[in-house]
mmCIF file of N, CA, C and O in Angstrom:
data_model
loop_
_atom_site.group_PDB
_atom_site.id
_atom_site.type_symbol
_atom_site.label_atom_id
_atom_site.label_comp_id
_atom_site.label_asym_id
_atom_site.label_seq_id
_atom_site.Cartn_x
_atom_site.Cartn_y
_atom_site.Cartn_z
ATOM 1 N N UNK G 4 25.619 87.922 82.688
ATOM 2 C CA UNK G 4 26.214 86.742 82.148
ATOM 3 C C UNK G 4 27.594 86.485 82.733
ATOM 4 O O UNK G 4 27.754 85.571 83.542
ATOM 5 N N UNK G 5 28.564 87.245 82.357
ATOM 6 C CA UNK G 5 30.005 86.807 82.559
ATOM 7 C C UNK G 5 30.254 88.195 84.076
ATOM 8 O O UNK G 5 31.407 88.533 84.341
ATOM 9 N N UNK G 6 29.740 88.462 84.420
ATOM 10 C CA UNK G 6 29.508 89.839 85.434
ATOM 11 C C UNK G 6 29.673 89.163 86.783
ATOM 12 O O UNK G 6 29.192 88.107 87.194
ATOM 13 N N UNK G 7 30.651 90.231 87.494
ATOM 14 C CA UNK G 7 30.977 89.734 88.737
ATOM 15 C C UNK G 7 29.478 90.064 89.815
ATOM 16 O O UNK G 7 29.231 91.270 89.780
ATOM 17 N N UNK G 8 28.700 89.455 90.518
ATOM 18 C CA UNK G 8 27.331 89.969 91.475
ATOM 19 C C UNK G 8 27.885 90.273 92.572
ATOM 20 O O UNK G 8 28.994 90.027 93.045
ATOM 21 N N UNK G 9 26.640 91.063 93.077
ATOM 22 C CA UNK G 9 27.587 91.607 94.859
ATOM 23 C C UNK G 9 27.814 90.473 95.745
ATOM 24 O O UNK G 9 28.704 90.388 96.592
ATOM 25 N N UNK G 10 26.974 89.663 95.484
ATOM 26 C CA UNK G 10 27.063 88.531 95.965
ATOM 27 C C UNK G 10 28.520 87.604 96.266
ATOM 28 O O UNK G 10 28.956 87.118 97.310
ATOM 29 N N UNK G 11 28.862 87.602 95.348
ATOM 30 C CA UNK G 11 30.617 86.799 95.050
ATOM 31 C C UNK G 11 31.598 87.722 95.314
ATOM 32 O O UNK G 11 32.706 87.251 95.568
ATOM 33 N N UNK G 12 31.414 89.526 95.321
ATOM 34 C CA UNK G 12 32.347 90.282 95.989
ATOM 35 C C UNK G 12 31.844 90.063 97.477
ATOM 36 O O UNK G 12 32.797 89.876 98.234
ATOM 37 N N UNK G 13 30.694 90.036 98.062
ATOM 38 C CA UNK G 13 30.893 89.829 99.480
ATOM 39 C C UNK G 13 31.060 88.689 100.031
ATOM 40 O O UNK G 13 30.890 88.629 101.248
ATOM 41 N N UNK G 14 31.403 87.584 99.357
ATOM 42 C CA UNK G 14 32.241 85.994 99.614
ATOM 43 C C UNK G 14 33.572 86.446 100.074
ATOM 44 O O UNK G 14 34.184 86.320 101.135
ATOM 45 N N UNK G 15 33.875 87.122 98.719
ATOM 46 C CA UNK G 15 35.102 87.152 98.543
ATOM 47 C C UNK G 15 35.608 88.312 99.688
ATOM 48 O O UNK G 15 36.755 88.141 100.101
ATOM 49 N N UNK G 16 35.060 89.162 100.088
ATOM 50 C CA UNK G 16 35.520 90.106 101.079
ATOM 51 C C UNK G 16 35.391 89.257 102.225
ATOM 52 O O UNK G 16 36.214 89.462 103.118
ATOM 53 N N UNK G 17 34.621 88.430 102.389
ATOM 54 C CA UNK G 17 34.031 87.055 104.089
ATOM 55 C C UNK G 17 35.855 87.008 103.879
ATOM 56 O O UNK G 17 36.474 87.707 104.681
ATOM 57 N N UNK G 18 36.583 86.313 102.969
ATOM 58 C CA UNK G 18 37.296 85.249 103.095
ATOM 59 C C UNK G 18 38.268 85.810 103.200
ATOM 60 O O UNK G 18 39.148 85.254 103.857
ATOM 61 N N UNK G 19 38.583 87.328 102.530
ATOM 62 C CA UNK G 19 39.973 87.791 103.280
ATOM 63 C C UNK G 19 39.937 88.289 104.190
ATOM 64 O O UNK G 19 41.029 88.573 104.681
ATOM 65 N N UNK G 20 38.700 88.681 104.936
ATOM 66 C CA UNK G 20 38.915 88.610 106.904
ATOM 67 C C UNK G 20 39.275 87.792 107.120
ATOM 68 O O UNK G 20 40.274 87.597 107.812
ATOM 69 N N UNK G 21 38.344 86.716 106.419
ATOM 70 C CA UNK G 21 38.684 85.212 107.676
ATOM 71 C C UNK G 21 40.426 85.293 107.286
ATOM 72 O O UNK G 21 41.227 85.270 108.221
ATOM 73 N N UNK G 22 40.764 85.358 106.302
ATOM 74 C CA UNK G 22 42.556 85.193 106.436
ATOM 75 C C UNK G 22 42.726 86.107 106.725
ATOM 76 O O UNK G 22 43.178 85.857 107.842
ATOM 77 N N UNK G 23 42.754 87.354 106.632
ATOM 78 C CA UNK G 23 43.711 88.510 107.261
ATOM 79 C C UNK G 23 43.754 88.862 108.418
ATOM 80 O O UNK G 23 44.759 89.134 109.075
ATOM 81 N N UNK G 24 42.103 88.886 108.903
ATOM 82 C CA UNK G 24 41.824 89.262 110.347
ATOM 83 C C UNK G 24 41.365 90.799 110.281
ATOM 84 O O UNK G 24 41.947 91.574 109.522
ATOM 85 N N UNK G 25 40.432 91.166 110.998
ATOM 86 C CA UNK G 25 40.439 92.621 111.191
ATOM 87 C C UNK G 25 41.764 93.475 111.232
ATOM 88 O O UNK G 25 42.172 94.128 110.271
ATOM 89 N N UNK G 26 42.495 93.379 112.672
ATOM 90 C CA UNK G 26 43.396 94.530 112.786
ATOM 91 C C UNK G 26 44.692 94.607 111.731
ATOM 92 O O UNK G 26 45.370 95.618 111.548
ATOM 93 N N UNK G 27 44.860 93.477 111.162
ATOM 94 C CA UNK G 27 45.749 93.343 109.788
ATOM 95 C C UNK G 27 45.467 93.963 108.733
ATOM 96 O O UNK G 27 46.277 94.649 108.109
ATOM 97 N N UNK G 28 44.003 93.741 108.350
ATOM 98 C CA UNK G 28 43.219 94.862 107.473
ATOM 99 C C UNK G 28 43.280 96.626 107.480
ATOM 100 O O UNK G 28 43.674 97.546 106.763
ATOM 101 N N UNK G 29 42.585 96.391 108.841
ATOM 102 C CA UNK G 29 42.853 98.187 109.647
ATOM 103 C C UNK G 29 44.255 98.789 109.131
ATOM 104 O O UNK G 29 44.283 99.753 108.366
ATOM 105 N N UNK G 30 45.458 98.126 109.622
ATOM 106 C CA UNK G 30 46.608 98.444 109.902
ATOM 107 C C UNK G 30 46.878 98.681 108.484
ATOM 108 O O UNK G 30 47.300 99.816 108.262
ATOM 109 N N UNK G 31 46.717 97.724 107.203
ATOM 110 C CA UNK G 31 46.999 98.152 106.180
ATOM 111 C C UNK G 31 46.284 99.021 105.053
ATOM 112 O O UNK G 31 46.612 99.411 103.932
ATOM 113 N N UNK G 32 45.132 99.151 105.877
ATOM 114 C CA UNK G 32 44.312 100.340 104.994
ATOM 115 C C UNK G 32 45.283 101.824 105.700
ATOM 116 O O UNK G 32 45.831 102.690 105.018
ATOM 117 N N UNK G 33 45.262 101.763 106.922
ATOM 118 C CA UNK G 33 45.798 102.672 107.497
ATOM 119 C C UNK G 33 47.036 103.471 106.516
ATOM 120 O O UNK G 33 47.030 104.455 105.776
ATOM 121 N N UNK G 34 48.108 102.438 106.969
ATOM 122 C CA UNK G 34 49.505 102.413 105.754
ATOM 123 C C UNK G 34 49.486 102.873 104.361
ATOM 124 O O UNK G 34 50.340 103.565 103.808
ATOM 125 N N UNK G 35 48.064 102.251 103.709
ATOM 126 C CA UNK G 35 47.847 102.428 102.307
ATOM 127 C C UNK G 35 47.474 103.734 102.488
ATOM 128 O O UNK G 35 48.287 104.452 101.905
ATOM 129 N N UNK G 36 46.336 104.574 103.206
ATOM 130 C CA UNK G 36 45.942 105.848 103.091
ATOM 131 C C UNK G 36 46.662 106.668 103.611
ATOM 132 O O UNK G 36 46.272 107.812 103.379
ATOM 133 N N UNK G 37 47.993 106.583 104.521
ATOM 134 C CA UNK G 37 49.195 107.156 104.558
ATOM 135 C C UNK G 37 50.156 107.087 103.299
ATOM 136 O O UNK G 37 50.801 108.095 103.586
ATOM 137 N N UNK G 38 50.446 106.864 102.702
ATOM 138 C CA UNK G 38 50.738 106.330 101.292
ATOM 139 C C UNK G 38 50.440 107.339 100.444
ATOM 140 O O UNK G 38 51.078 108.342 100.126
ATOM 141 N N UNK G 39 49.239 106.877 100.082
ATOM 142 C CA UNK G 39 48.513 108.072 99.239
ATOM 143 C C UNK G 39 48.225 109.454 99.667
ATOM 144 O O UNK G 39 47.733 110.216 98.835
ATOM 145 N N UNK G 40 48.440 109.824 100.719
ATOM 146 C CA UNK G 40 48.353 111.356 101.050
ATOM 147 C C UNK G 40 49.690 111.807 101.171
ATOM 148 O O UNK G 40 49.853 112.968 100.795
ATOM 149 N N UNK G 41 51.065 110.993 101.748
ATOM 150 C CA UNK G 41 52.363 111.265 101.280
ATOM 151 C C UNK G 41 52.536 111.589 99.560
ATOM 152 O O UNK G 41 53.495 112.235 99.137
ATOM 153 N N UNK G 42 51.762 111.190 98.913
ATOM 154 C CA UNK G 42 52.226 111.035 97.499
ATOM 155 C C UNK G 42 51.279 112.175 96.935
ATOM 156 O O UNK G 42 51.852 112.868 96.093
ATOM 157 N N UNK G 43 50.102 112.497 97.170
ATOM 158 C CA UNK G 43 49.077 113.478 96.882
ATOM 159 C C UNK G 43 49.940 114.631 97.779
ATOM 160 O O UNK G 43 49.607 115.728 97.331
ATOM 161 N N UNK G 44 50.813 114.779 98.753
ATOM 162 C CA UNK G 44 51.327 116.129 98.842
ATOM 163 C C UNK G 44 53.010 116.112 98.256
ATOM 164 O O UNK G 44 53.768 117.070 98.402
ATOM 165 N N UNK G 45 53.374 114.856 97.599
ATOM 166 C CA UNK G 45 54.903 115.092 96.883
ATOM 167 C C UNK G 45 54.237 115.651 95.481
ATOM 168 O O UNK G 45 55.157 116.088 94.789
ATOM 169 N N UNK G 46 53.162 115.771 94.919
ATOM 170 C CA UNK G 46 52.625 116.061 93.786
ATOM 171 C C UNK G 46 53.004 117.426 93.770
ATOM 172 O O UNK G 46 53.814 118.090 93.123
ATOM 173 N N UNK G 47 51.813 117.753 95.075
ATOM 174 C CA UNK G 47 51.457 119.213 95.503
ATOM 175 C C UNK G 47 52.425 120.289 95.791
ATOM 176 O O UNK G 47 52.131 121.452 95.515
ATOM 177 N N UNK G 48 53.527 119.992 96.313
ATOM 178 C CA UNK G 48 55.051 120.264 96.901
ATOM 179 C C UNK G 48 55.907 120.687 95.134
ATOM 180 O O UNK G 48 56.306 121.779 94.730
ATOM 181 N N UNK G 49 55.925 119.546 94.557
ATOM 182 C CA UNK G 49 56.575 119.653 93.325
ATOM 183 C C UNK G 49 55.503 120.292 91.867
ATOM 184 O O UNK G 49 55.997 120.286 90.740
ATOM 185 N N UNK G 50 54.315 120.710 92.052
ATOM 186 C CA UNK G 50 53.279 121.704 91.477
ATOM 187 C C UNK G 50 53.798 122.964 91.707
ATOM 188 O O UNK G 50 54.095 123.780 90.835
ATOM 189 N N UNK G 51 53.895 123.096 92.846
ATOM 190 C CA UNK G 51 54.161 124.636 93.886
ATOM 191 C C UNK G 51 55.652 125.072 93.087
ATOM 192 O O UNK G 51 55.925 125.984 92.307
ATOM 193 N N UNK G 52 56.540 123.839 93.748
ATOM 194 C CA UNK G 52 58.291 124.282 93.150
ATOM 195 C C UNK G 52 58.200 124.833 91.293
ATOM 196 O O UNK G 52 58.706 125.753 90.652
ATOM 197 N N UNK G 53 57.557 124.040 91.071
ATOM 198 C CA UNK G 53 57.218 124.099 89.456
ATOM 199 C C UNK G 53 56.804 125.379 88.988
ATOM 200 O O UNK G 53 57.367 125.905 88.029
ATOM 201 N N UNK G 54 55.618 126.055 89.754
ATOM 202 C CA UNK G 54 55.072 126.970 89.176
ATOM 203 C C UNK G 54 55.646 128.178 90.227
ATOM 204 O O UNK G 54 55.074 129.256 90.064
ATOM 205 N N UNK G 55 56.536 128.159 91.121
ATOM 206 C CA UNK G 55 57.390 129.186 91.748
ATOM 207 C C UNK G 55 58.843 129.622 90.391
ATOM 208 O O UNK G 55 59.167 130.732 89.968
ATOM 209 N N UNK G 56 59.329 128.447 90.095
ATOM 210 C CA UNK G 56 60.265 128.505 89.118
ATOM 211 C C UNK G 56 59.797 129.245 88.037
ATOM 212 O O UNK G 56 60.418 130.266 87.740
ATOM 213 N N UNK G 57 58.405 128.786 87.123
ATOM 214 C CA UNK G 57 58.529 129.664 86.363
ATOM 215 C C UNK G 57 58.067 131.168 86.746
ATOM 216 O O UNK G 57 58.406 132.036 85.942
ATOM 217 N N UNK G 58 57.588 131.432 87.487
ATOM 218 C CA UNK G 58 57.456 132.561 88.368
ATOM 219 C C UNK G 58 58.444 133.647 88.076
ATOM 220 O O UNK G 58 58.146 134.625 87.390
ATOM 221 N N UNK G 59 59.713 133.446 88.646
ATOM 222 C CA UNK G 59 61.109 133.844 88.766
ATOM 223 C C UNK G 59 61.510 133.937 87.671
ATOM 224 O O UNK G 59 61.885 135.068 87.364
ATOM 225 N N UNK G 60 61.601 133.039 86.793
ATOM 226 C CA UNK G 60 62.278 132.967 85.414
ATOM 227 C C UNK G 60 61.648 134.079 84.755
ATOM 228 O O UNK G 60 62.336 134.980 84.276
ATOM 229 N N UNK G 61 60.164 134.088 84.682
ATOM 230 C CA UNK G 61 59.502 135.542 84.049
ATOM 231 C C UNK G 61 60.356 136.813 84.593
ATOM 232 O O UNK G 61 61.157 137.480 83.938
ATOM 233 N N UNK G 62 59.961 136.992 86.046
ATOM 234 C CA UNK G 62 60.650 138.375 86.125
ATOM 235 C C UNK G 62 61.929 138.097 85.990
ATOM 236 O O UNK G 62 62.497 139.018 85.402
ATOM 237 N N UNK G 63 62.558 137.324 86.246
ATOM 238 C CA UNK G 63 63.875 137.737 85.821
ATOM 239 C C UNK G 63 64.460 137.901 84.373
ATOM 240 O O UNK G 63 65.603 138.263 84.092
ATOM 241 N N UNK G 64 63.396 137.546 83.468
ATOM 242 C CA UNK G 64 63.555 137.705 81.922
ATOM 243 C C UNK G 64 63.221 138.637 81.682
ATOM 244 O O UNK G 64 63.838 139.257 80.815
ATOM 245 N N UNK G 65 61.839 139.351 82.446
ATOM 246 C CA UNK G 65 61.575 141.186 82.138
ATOM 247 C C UNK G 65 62.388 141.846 82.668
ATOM 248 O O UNK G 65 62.379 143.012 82.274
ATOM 249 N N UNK G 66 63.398 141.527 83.703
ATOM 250 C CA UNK G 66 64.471 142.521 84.121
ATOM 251 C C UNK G 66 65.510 142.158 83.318
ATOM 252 O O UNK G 66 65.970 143.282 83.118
ATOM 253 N N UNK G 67 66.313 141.324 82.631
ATOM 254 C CA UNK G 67 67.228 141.580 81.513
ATOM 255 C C UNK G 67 66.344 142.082 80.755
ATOM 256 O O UNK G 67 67.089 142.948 80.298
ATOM 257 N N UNK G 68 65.350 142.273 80.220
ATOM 258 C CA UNK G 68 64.449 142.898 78.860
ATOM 259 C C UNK G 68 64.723 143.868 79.217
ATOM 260 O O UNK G 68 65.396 144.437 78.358
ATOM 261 N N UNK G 69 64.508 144.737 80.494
ATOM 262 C CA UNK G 69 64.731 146.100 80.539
ATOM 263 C C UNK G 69 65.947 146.514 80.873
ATOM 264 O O UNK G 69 65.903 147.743 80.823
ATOM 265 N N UNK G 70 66.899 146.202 81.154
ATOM 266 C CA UNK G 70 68.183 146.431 80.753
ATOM 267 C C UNK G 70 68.740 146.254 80.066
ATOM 268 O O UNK G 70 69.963 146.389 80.098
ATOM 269 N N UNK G 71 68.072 145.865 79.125
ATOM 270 C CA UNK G 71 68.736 145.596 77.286
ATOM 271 C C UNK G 71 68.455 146.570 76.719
ATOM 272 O O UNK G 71 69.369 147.209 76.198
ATOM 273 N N UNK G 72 67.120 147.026 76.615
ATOM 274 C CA UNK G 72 66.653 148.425 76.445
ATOM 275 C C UNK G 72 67.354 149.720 76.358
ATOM 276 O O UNK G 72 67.586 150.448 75.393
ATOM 277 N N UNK G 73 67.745 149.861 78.118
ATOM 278 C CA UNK G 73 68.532 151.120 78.629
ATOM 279 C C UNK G 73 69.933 150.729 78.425
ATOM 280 O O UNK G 73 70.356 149.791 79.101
ATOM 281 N N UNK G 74 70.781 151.366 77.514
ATOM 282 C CA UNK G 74 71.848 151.262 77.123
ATOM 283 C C UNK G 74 72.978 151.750 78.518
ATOM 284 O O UNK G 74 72.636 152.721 79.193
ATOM 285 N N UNK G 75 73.913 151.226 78.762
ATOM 286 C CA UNK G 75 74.381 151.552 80.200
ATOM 287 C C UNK G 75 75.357 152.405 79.964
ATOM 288 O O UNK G 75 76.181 152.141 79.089
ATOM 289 N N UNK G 76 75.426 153.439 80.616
ATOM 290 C CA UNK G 76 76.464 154.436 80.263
ATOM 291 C C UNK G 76 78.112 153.748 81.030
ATOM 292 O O UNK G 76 78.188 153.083 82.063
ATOM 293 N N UNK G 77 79.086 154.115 80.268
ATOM 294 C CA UNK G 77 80.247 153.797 81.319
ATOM 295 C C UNK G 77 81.013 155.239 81.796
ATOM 296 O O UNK G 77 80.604 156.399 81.844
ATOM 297 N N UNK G 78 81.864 154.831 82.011
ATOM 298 C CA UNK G 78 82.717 156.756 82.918
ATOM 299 C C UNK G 78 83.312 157.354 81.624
ATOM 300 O O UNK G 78 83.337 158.583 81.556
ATOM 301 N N UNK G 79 83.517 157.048 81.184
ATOM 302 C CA UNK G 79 83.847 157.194 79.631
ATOM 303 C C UNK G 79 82.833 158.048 78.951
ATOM 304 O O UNK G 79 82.700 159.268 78.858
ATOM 305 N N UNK G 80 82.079 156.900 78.449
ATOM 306 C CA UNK G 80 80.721 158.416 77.967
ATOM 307 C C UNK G 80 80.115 159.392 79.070
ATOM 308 O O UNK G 80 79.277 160.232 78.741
ATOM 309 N N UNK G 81 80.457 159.295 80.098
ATOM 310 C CA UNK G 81 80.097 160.262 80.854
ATOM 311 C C UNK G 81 80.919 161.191 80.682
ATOM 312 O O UNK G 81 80.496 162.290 80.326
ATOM 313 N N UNK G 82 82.321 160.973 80.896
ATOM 314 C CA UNK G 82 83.253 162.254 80.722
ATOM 315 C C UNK G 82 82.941 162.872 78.972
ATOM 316 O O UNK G 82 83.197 164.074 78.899
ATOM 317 N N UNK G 83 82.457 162.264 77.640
ATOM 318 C CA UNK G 83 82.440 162.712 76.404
ATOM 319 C C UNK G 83 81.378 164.057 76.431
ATOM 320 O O UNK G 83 81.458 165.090 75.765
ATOM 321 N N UNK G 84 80.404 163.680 77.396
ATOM 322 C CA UNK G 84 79.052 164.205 77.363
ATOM 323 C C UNK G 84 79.549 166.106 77.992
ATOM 324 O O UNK G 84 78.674 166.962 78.122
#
């Protein structure tokens, strides 16, 4: 009823060749799928940084944990001992 047919999408694809032209098309699919793979690896790049950070933050939270633990001697209690 109210449904777009393949029919009227392949009009409609005739008519922006006829205005755009092939290599105008090319050139900007090109651009567009450069685009999206710049942006699918700023994702990927800032996933990585993300899950390197918390990475670090762990061990470096189990290494104050374990030096909270072990009480640190100074020269002081060494000389008492």
């Amino acid at each position: 009823m109210g449904g777009i047919s393949i029919w009227q999408l392949l009009i409609v694809a005739l008519i922006i060749v006829l205005l755009f032209g092939t290599k105008k098309l090319r050139s900007m699919g090109g651009d567009l799928g450069s685009a999206v793979k710049g942006f699918k690896k700023a994702l990927s790049d800032d996933d990585e940084a993300k899950n390197k950070a918390d990475a670090d933050f762990e061990q470096k939270s189990l290494a104050d944990k374990k030096d909270a633990a072990e009480p640190q001697k100074t020269p002081k209690d060494k000389e008492q001992v």
